[in-house]
Coordinates of C-alpha atoms in Angstrom, one line a residue:
Chain H
M1 CA -16.1 13.7 18.8
K2 CA -15.2 17.3 18.4
K3 CA -12.9 17.0 21.4
F4 CA -11.2 14.0 19.8
A5 CA -10.8 15.8 16.5
A6 CA -9.4 18.8 18.3
S7 CA -6.9 16.7 20.2
V8 CA -5.7 15.0 17.1
L9 CA -5.3 18.3 15.2
S10 CA -3.4 19.8 18.2
A11 CA -1.1 16.8 18.3
V12 CA -0.3 17.1 14.6
L13 CA 0.3 20.8 14.8
L14 CA 2.5 20.4 17.9
L15 CA 4.6 17.6 16.4
A16 CA 4.9 19.1 12.9
P17 CA 7.5 21.8 13.7
L18 CA 9.7 19.3 15.6
C19 CA 10.5 17.3 12.5
A20 CA 10.7 17.6 8.8
Y21 CA 7.7 15.8 7.5
E22 CA 6.8 14.6 4.1
W23 CA 3.3 15.0 2.7
G24 CA 1.3 14.0 -0.4
G25 CA -2.2 13.6 -1.7
L26 CA -4.3 11.4 -3.9
F27 CA -7.4 12.4 -5.9
D28 CA -9.7 9.6 -7.0
N29 CA -12.7 9.8 -9.3
T30 CA -14.8 6.6 -9.6
S31 CA -18.0 6.3 -11.6
K32 CA -20.0 3.1 -11.7
I33 CA -23.2 2.4 -13.5
T34 CA -25.1 -0.8 -12.7
F35 CA -27.8 -2.3 -14.9
A36 CA -30.3 -4.8 -13.4
E37 CA -33.5 -6.4 -14.6
N38 CA -35.7 -3.5 -13.4
S39 CA -33.3 -0.8 -12.3
K40 CA -30.3 1.3 -13.1
L41 CA -27.9 3.0 -10.6
L42 CA -25.2 5.5 -11.1
D43 CA -22.7 5.6 -8.2
Q44 CA -20.2 8.4 -8.6
S45 CA -17.6 9.4 -6.0
D46 CA -14.8 12.0 -5.8
S47 CA -12.3 11.4 -3.0
L48 CA -9.4 13.4 -1.8
F49 CA -6.8 11.7 0.5
M50 CA -4.0 13.8 2.2
W51 CA -1.2 12.1 4.0
F52 CA 1.9 13.0 6.0
S53 CA 4.8 11.1 7.4
A54 CA 7.3 12.5 10.0
P55 CA 10.3 10.7 11.4
L56 CA 10.7 11.4 15.1
N57 CA 14.4 10.6 15.4
D58 CA 17.5 10.9 13.3
E59 CA 17.7 7.1 12.6
G60 CA 14.2 7.3 11.1
N61 CA 13.0 4.1 12.9
I62 CA 10.4 5.9 14.9
Y63 CA 7.8 7.9 13.0
F64 CA 4.4 9.5 13.0
K65 CA 2.1 9.0 10.0
G66 CA -1.4 10.1 9.2
E67 CA -3.9 10.2 6.4
G68 CA -7.3 12.0 6.2
M69 CA -9.9 11.8 3.5
F70 CA -13.0 13.6 2.2
K71 CA -15.4 11.8 -0.1
F72 CA -18.4 13.1 -2.0
N73 CA -20.7 10.3 -3.1
H74 CA -23.6 10.8 -5.6
L75 CA -26.2 8.0 -6.1
N76 CA -28.7 8.4 -8.9
N77 CA -31.2 5.8 -10.3
L78 CA -31.5 7.8 -13.6
D79 CA -35.3 7.9 -12.9
G80 CA -35.6 11.0 -10.7
W81 CA -34.2 9.7 -7.4
S82 CA -30.8 10.8 -6.2
K83 CA -28.8 11.1 -3.0
N84 CA -25.7 12.9 -2.0
L85 CA -23.4 11.8 0.8
N86 CA -20.4 13.6 2.3
I87 CA -17.9 11.6 4.3
I88 CA -14.9 12.8 6.2
D89 CA -12.5 10.4 7.9
I90 CA -9.0 9.9 9.3
D91 CA -8.0 6.4 8.1
L92 CA -4.4 6.5 9.4
L93 CA -2.9 8.2 12.4
K94 CA -0.2 6.2 14.1
F95 CA 3.1 6.3 16.0
A96 CA 5.3 3.4 14.9
G97 CA 8.7 2.2 15.5
D98 CA 11.1 -0.6 14.5
F99 CA 13.7 -1.8 17.0
D100 CA 16.5 -4.3 16.5
T101 CA 17.4 -6.5 19.5
S102 CA 19.9 -9.3 19.9
A103 CA 17.0 -11.8 19.8
G104 CA 15.1 -10.3 16.8
K105 CA 13.2 -7.3 15.5
I106 CA 10.4 -5.6 17.4
S107 CA 7.8 -3.5 15.5
A108 CA 5.2 -1.5 17.4
S109 CA 2.4 0.8 16.3
A110 CA -0.2 2.8 18.3
G111 CA -3.1 4.8 16.9
R112 CA -5.4 4.3 14.0
F113 CA -4.3 2.0 11.2
F114 CA -5.4 -0.9 8.9
V115 CA -5.4 -4.4 10.4
S116 CA -6.2 -7.8 8.9
D117 CA -6.5 -11.3 10.1
F118 CA -4.8 -14.2 8.4
S119 CA -8.0 -15.3 6.5
G120 CA -9.1 -11.8 5.4
A121 CA -12.6 -13.0 6.3
I122 CA -12.9 -12.0 9.9
F123 CA -11.2 -8.7 10.9
T124 CA -10.0 -6.6 7.9
Q125 CA -10.6 -2.9 8.5
V126 CA -9.2 0.3 10.0
S127 CA -9.1 0.2 13.8
D128 CA -7.9 2.2 16.8
G129 CA -5.4 0.3 18.9
A130 CA -1.9 -0.9 19.6
Y131 CA 0.1 -3.6 17.8
V132 CA 3.4 -5.2 18.6
N133 CA 5.2 -7.8 16.6
F134 CA 8.4 -9.7 17.6
T135 CA 10.2 -11.4 14.7
M136 CA 12.9 -14.0 15.5
P137 CA 14.7 -16.2 13.0
K138 CA 12.3 -19.1 13.3
T139 CA 9.2 -17.6 14.9
A140 CA 7.2 -14.4 14.7
I141 CA 4.6 -13.5 17.4
S142 CA 2.3 -10.5 17.4
A143 CA -0.5 -9.1 19.5
Y144 CA -3.2 -6.4 18.8
A145 CA -5.8 -4.8 21.0
G146 CA -8.1 -2.0 20.0
Y147 CA -11.4 -0.1 20.2
T148 CA -13.9 0.5 17.3
G149 CA -16.2 3.1 19.0
L150 CA -14.4 6.1 17.5
L151 CA -14.3 4.9 13.9
N152 CA -16.5 6.4 11.2
S153 CA -19.3 3.9 10.5
K154 CA -19.7 5.4 7.0
T155 CA -16.3 3.9 6.0
V156 CA -16.1 0.9 8.3
T157 CA -18.9 -1.7 8.3
I158 CA -19.0 -4.0 11.4
L159 CA -21.3 -7.0 10.9
G160 CA -24.1 -6.9 13.5
G161 CA -23.3 -3.2 14.3
E162 CA -25.7 -0.3 14.2
Y163 CA -25.6 2.2 11.4
K164 CA -26.4 5.8 12.2
D165 CA -27.7 8.1 9.6
G166 CA -26.1 11.4 9.1
Q167 CA -23.4 13.3 7.1
F168 CA -19.6 13.4 7.4
Y169 CA -18.9 11.3 10.5
T170 CA -21.0 8.9 12.7
T171 CA -19.2 6.7 15.2
A172 CA -19.2 3.0 14.8
T173 CA -20.5 0.3 17.3
P174 CA -18.0 0.0 20.1
F175 CA -16.2 -3.3 20.3
V176 CA -12.8 -4.3 21.8
P177 CA -10.9 -6.5 19.3
V178 CA -8.0 -8.5 20.6
T179 CA -5.8 -10.8 18.4
L180 CA -2.8 -13.0 19.2
S181 CA -0.8 -14.6 16.4
A182 CA 2.2 -16.8 15.9
S183 CA 4.0 -17.8 12.7
F184 CA 6.6 -20.4 12.1
P185 CA 8.2 -19.6 8.8
S186 CA 10.3 -22.3 7.1
L187 CA 9.0 -24.9 9.6
F188 CA 9.8 -27.7 7.1
M189 CA 10.6 -27.5 3.4
N190 CA 10.0 -23.7 3.4
Q191 CA 6.4 -24.2 4.6
T192 CA 5.0 -21.6 7.0
L193 CA 2.5 -22.6 9.7
S194 CA 0.5 -19.8 11.4
V195 CA -2.0 -19.8 14.2
Q196 CA -4.2 -17.0 15.3
A197 CA -6.8 -16.4 18.1
S198 CA -9.0 -13.4 18.1
G199 CA -11.9 -12.1 20.2
F200 CA -14.3 -9.2 19.7
F201 CA -16.0 -8.0 22.9
R202 CA -19.0 -5.6 22.8
A203 CA -18.1 -2.5 24.9
D204 CA -21.6 -1.2 25.6
G205 CA -23.0 -4.1 27.5
T206 CA -24.9 -5.7 24.6
E207 CA -24.4 -9.5 24.5
D208 CA -22.5 -9.8 21.2
N209 CA -19.1 -11.3 21.8
R210 CA -17.3 -13.3 19.2
A211 CA -14.2 -15.5 19.2
Y212 CA -12.2 -17.2 16.4
G213 CA -9.3 -19.5 16.0
T214 CA -7.4 -19.8 12.7
L215 CA -4.9 -22.4 11.4
H216 CA -3.0 -21.4 8.2
L217 CA -0.4 -23.4 6.2
S218 CA 1.3 -21.9 3.1
G219 CA 4.4 -22.3 1.0
P220 CA 5.8 -23.5 -2.3
I221 CA 4.8 -26.8 -3.8
A222 CA 6.9 -26.6 -7.0
S223 CA 8.9 -24.0 -8.8
K224 CA 6.6 -20.9 -9.3
V225 CA 3.7 -22.7 -7.6
F226 CA 2.5 -21.7 -4.1
Y227 CA -0.4 -22.8 -2.0
T228 CA -2.5 -21.6 0.9
V229 CA -4.7 -23.8 3.1
L230 CA -6.6 -22.1 5.9
T231 CA -9.4 -23.1 8.3
D232 CA -11.1 -20.9 10.8
F233 CA -13.5 -21.9 13.6
G234 CA -15.5 -19.2 15.4
T235 CA -18.3 -18.8 17.9
K236 CA -20.8 -16.0 18.7
N237 CA -21.7 -15.8 22.4
F238 CA -20.3 -19.4 22.7
N239 CA -23.5 -20.6 21.0
G240 CA -22.2 -23.2 18.5
L241 CA -19.3 -23.3 16.1
M242 CA -19.0 -21.7 12.6
N243 CA -16.4 -22.3 10.0
F244 CA -14.6 -20.5 7.2
S245 CA -12.1 -22.5 5.1
K246 CA -10.2 -21.9 1.9
V247 CA -7.7 -23.5 -0.4
S248 CA -5.9 -21.7 -3.2
V249 CA -3.0 -22.3 -5.5
A250 CA -1.0 -19.5 -7.2
Y251 CA 1.1 -20.0 -10.3
F252 CA 3.6 -17.5 -11.7
P253 CA 4.5 -18.9 -15.2
K254 CA 6.4 -15.6 -16.0
S255 CA 7.3 -12.6 -13.9
N256 CA 4.4 -10.6 -15.4
I257 CA 1.7 -13.3 -15.4
Y258 CA -0.2 -14.5 -12.3
I259 CA -2.8 -17.3 -12.2
N260 CA -4.7 -18.2 -9.1
G261 CA -7.4 -20.9 -8.5
G262 CA -9.1 -21.8 -5.3
I263 CA -12.3 -22.5 -3.4
E264 CA -13.8 -20.9 -0.3
Y265 CA -16.4 -22.3 2.1
A266 CA -18.3 -20.3 4.7
S267 CA -20.6 -22.5 6.8
G268 CA -24.4 -22.3 6.9
E269 CA -26.6 -24.2 9.3
Q270 CA -25.2 -27.6 8.3
F271 CA -23.0 -30.4 9.6
G272 CA -23.9 -29.2 13.2
L273 CA -22.4 -25.7 12.4
K274 CA -23.8 -22.3 12.7
A275 CA -23.9 -19.8 9.8
F276 CA -20.4 -18.2 9.5
N277 CA -20.1 -14.4 10.2
G278 CA -16.9 -12.5 10.5
F279 CA -16.5 -9.2 12.3
S280 CA -15.8 -6.8 9.3
S281 CA -18.0 -6.7 6.2
R282 CA -16.6 -8.9 3.4
Y283 CA -18.5 -9.8 0.2
A284 CA -18.3 -13.4 -1.0
Y285 CA -19.6 -12.5 -4.4
S286 CA -21.2 -9.5 -6.1
S287 CA -24.7 -10.0 -7.4
L288 CA -27.3 -7.2 -7.4
V289 CA -27.3 -7.6 -3.7
D290 CA -23.6 -7.8 -2.5
A291 CA -23.6 -10.9 -0.4
Q292 CA -21.7 -11.4 2.9
T293 CA -19.4 -14.3 3.4
T294 CA -21.8 -16.8 4.9
G295 CA -23.5 -20.0 3.9
C296 CA -21.7 -20.4 0.5
V297 CA -19.2 -22.3 -1.5
V298 CA -17.3 -20.3 -4.1
P299 CA -14.7 -21.8 -6.4
Q300 CA -12.9 -19.2 -8.4
V301 CA -10.1 -18.7 -11.0
S302 CA -8.3 -15.4 -11.7
A303 CA -5.5 -14.3 -13.9
S304 CA -3.6 -11.1 -14.6
I305 CA -0.9 -10.0 -16.9
S306 CA 1.2 -6.8 -16.8
L307 CA 2.5 -5.4 -20.1
M308 CA 4.7 -2.5 -21.3
E309 CA 6.8 -2.3 -18.2
N310 CA 3.7 -2.5 -15.9
S311 CA 2.1 0.4 -17.7
V312 CA -0.9 -1.8 -18.6
V313 CA -2.3 -4.5 -16.3
L314 CA -5.1 -6.8 -17.6
G315 CA -7.0 -9.1 -15.3
A316 CA -10.0 -11.4 -15.2
N317 CA -11.8 -13.3 -12.5
I318 CA -14.6 -15.9 -12.6
K319 CA -16.6 -17.2 -9.6
S320 CA -19.2 -19.9 -9.6
V321 CA -21.4 -19.3 -6.6
F322 CA -23.2 -22.1 -4.6
V323 CA -25.2 -21.2 -1.6
C324 CA -25.9 -23.4 1.4
P325 CA -27.7 -21.4 4.1
D326 CA -28.9 -24.7 5.7
E327 CA -28.8 -28.4 4.7
S328 CA -29.8 -27.4 1.1
F329 CA -27.2 -26.7 -1.6
E330 CA -28.1 -24.6 -4.5
A331 CA -26.1 -23.4 -7.6
K332 CA -26.7 -19.7 -7.5
G333 CA -24.9 -18.1 -10.3
L334 CA -21.8 -17.0 -12.1
Q335 CA -19.8 -13.8 -11.5
F336 CA -17.4 -12.6 -14.1
D337 CA -15.1 -9.6 -13.9
V338 CA -12.6 -8.2 -16.4
N339 CA -10.5 -5.1 -15.8
A340 CA -7.8 -3.1 -17.4
I341 CA -5.5 -0.6 -15.7
Y342 CA -3.4 1.9 -17.6
N343 CA -0.8 3.8 -15.7
V344 CA -0.6 6.9 -17.9
F345 CA 2.3 8.2 -15.7
S346 CA 3.7 6.8 -12.4
D347 CA 1.3 9.3 -10.6
L348 CA -1.8 9.1 -12.9
Q349 CA -3.8 5.8 -13.2
T350 CA -6.9 5.0 -15.2
A351 CA -8.9 1.8 -14.9
V352 CA -12.0 0.2 -16.4
T353 CA -13.8 -2.8 -14.9
L354 CA -16.7 -4.7 -16.4
S355 CA -18.5 -6.9 -13.9
A356 CA -21.5 -9.3 -14.5
F357 CA -23.5 -11.7 -12.4
K358 CA -25.8 -14.2 -14.1
G359 CA -28.1 -16.5 -12.0
Y360 CA -28.2 -20.1 -12.9
K361 CA -31.9 -20.5 -12.2
N362 CA -33.5 -17.0 -11.8
S363 CA -32.5 -13.6 -12.9
S364 CA -33.6 -11.5 -9.9
E365 CA -30.0 -10.8 -8.8
D366 CA -28.5 -10.5 -12.3
K367 CA -26.5 -7.4 -12.9
L368 CA -24.1 -5.8 -15.3
S369 CA -21.9 -3.0 -14.1
L370 CA -19.2 -0.8 -15.7
T371 CA -16.7 1.1 -13.5
L372 CA -14.4 3.9 -14.7
K373 CA -11.7 5.1 -12.4
A374 CA -9.0 7.7 -12.5
A375 CA -6.5 8.4 -9.7
F376 CA -3.9 11.1 -9.5
S377 CA -1.3 11.3 -6.7
F378 CA 0.6 14.5 -6.0
Chain M
M1 CA 33.3 -4.2 4.3
E2 CA 36.5 -3.6 2.5
I3 CA 35.2 -5.7 -0.5
M4 CA 32.0 -3.5 -0.5
K5 CA 34.0 -0.4 -0.6
K6 CA 36.0 -1.6 -3.5
F7 CA 32.9 -2.7 -5.3
I8 CA 31.2 0.7 -4.9
T9 CA 34.4 2.4 -6.0
L10 CA 34.7 0.1 -9.0
L11 CA 31.1 0.7 -10.1
S12 CA 31.4 4.5 -9.6
V13 CA 34.7 4.5 -11.5
L14 CA 33.1 2.5 -14.3
F15 CA 30.1 4.9 -14.6
L16 CA 32.3 8.0 -14.3
G17 CA 35.1 6.3 -16.3
A18 CA 34.8 8.5 -19.3
V19 CA 35.8 11.6 -17.4
L20 CA 38.1 10.2 -14.7
N21 CA 41.8 10.7 -14.4
A22 CA 44.0 10.1 -11.4
Q23 CA 42.9 13.2 -9.5
S24 CA 39.2 12.3 -10.1
A25 CA 39.8 8.9 -8.7
D26 CA 41.4 10.5 -5.6
V27 CA 38.2 12.6 -5.1
I28 CA 36.0 9.5 -5.5
S29 CA 38.1 7.9 -2.8
E30 CA 37.7 11.0 -0.6
I31 CA 33.9 10.8 -1.1
L32 CA 33.9 7.2 -0.3
E33 CA 35.6 7.9 3.1
A34 CA 33.4 11.0 3.9
P35 CA 31.1 10.5 6.9
V36 CA 28.6 12.9 5.4
I37 CA 28.1 14.0 1.7
T38 CA 28.6 17.7 1.0
Y39 CA 27.5 19.9 -1.9
G40 CA 31.1 19.8 -3.1
H41 CA 31.1 16.0 -3.3
A42 CA 27.6 15.8 -4.9
C43 CA 28.4 18.6 -7.4
Y44 CA 31.7 16.9 -8.3
I45 CA 30.0 13.6 -9.2
S46 CA 27.3 15.4 -11.2
A47 CA 29.6 17.9 -13.0
S48 CA 32.1 15.2 -13.8
S49 CA 29.4 13.0 -15.3
Q50 CA 28.0 15.9 -17.4
G51 CA 31.5 17.0 -18.5
L52 CA 31.1 20.5 -17.0
I53 CA 34.5 20.5 -15.2
S54 CA 38.1 19.9 -16.3
D55 CA 40.2 17.0 -15.0
D56 CA 42.0 19.1 -12.4
A57 CA 38.8 20.9 -11.0
S58 CA 38.3 21.3 -7.3
L59 CA 35.2 20.7 -5.3
E60 CA 34.5 24.5 -5.3
D61 CA 34.9 24.5 -9.1
A62 CA 32.3 21.7 -9.3
V63 CA 29.8 23.8 -7.2
A64 CA 30.5 26.9 -9.4
A65 CA 29.9 24.8 -12.6
L66 CA 26.4 23.7 -11.4
V67 CA 25.6 27.2 -10.2
N68 CA 26.5 28.4 -13.7
A69 CA 24.3 25.7 -15.2
K70 CA 21.5 26.9 -12.9
Q71 CA 21.3 23.4 -11.4
I72 CA 21.8 24.6 -7.8
P73 CA 21.3 28.0 -6.1
E74 CA 24.2 30.3 -5.6
S75 CA 23.8 30.3 -1.8
V76 CA 25.4 26.8 -1.2
S77 CA 28.9 26.2 -0.1
A78 CA 31.1 23.2 -1.1
W79 CA 31.3 22.2 2.6
D80 CA 27.5 22.4 3.4
T81 CA 26.0 19.0 3.9
V82 CA 23.3 17.9 1.4
K83 CA 19.9 16.6 2.4
L84 CA 18.7 13.6 0.5
V85 CA 16.0 15.5 -1.4
N86 CA 18.6 18.0 -2.7
L87 CA 21.1 15.2 -3.5
A88 CA 18.4 13.5 -5.6
Y89 CA 17.8 16.9 -7.4
I90 CA 21.5 17.3 -8.2
Y91 CA 21.7 13.8 -9.5
S92 CA 18.5 14.2 -11.6
H93 CA 20.4 16.5 -14.0
M94 CA 22.7 13.7 -15.0
F95 CA 19.9 11.6 -16.5
N96 CA 16.9 11.7 -18.8
I97 CA 14.3 10.7 -16.2
K98 CA 10.9 9.9 -17.6
G99 CA 9.0 11.3 -14.6
G100 CA 5.3 11.3 -13.7
F101 CA 2.8 14.0 -14.5
M102 CA 3.8 16.2 -11.6
Y103 CA 7.5 15.7 -12.3
R104 CA 6.9 17.0 -15.9
I105 CA 4.7 20.0 -15.1
T106 CA 7.1 21.2 -12.3
K107 CA 10.0 20.5 -14.7
G108 CA 11.7 18.2 -12.2
S109 CA 11.3 20.1 -8.9
P110 CA 13.2 18.7 -5.9
R111 CA 10.0 17.4 -4.3
Y112 CA 8.9 15.4 -7.4
V113 CA 12.5 14.2 -8.2
F114 CA 12.5 12.7 -4.7
K115 CA 9.0 11.2 -5.1
Q116 CA 9.9 9.8 -8.6
M117 CA 13.1 8.2 -7.3
K118 CA 11.1 6.6 -4.5
T119 CA 8.5 5.3 -7.0
D120 CA 11.2 3.9 -9.2
G121 CA 12.8 2.1 -6.3
V122 CA 16.1 4.1 -6.5
I123 CA 15.5 5.7 -3.1
P124 CA 14.0 3.3 -0.4
A125 CA 10.3 4.0 0.3
N126 CA 10.8 4.8 4.0
S127 CA 13.6 7.4 3.4
D128 CA 13.1 10.9 4.7
T129 CA 13.8 14.0 2.6
T130 CA 16.1 15.4 5.3
K131 CA 18.3 12.4 5.7
I132 CA 22.0 13.1 5.2
L133 CA 23.9 10.2 3.5
S134 CA 27.5 9.2 4.0
G135 CA 29.8 9.5 1.1
R136 CA 29.6 5.8 0.4
E137 CA 25.8 5.9 0.5
A138 CA 25.7 8.8 -1.9
L139 CA 27.9 7.0 -4.3
S140 CA 25.7 3.9 -4.0
L141 CA 22.7 6.1 -4.8
Y142 CA 24.5 7.5 -7.9
T143 CA 25.2 3.8 -8.9
S144 CA 21.4 3.0 -8.4
C145 CA 20.4 6.1 -10.5
N146 CA 22.8 5.0 -13.3
M147 CA 21.5 1.5 -13.3
K148 CA 17.9 2.7 -13.5
Y149 CA 18.0 5.8 -15.6
G150 CA 21.4 5.4 -17.4
E151 CA 20.2 2.1 -18.8
D152 CA 17.0 3.7 -20.1
Q153 CA 19.0 6.4 -21.7
F154 CA 21.3 3.9 -23.3
T155 CA 18.4 1.8 -24.6
E156 CA 16.9 5.0 -26.2
E157 CA 20.1 5.8 -28.0
L158 CA 20.2 2.3 -29.5

């Protein structure tokens, strides 16, 4: 790990004098207090992010970017127990380039950067690897291959991976993720059809290999109304199929108002399917125990409005949670979030979020949390 | 391309209209044709807009006017090329920019003028501080600044 960090630092120092680079930083303070039936928890964190961007040629189409972060996290149950955690990470470090050809545009990146699958429910995290995208007038194809064994497990949670205790930086479980995607924009009536295949292969010999295939259709259905339909089938070690599907409709009645409604389904052990599990951690809803996206049906409605030239943004989200871990189907509870963001200046933002979960039948996972946040970029 | 040239010239002439005469229009045409923007060109646009130079002023006079106004350092020559970060700084003196917190406490330093113009969408997000614009691109940036910050100023005066 030390060798890797030293190599990265050397590369940055060697490259820096060759080009004029830009830099910046962000300081974030987030304090969250959660009240449950028999407990309280204060979760307070201070994070510092520092980034740089350096063009590597005069045209500016080939560049080197990086971002590092330090986070201090304090947990306290307000009853004598507390825990401090220090995390250091590099969440972006990549060479990237955009090249125009007679057939279309090629974009390529290599290094550590954020990747996401079409559904957002399978592979959405920072990863080390290489990505190439070829965009033509009627088709876009892309490919990604990477390695997760050098990531910091304190900032990236891989489902089914091992978590190592320790301060600052502990390496994540090694997998080789591979994705292949194709999109056909404006296929018919401005509709976009996308397909994606992805595989995650354990690199340390453990039998934990996963594969997914996604079909995604999206586009406008009326003026100011857009839809997304997506279904994803996956398998773990080729032992049965699991499914994640969602439908959502977004409506923009005015340029500053956004309304979205939809429903998600993540399979449990029913209809001959296995319980759905993606690769990256993703919460389906937020009760006292943040629940992963598996064995549930979650209809939801959200809305937001921006006011005063985007200085103030108000939002609300409501989810009704039904769980179906097997053939049973149970109404679990209601999650409600409201938030307000105030951009004091273009580089200073404050936000407050009130989040609540209320069980329909029992109160063991009920919670009420208040989050205060301030972020300052410089 | 010829239509675009005329359009940029027209907008620039409209925004600089209050101070333009025939000679000024000739300088704007010269800037439009310039492969790279120089301090002389940038200072001429700024000094004309601020009414710091007379109708028959030269590019050197424009640089001297901004040096006297302490808007640029004495060390620059009218024929030196201007990096984008410095061009943004020269332009910033023409407008009442409502900047962010760092913009205000540094009193509009070049670094935070550049970042503010990126935030406001006046300068493209992927632009580099050391980029050197052509004359036409520099006039286009002036037009973008005027549409973003000039309009705000006008609204305030109302």
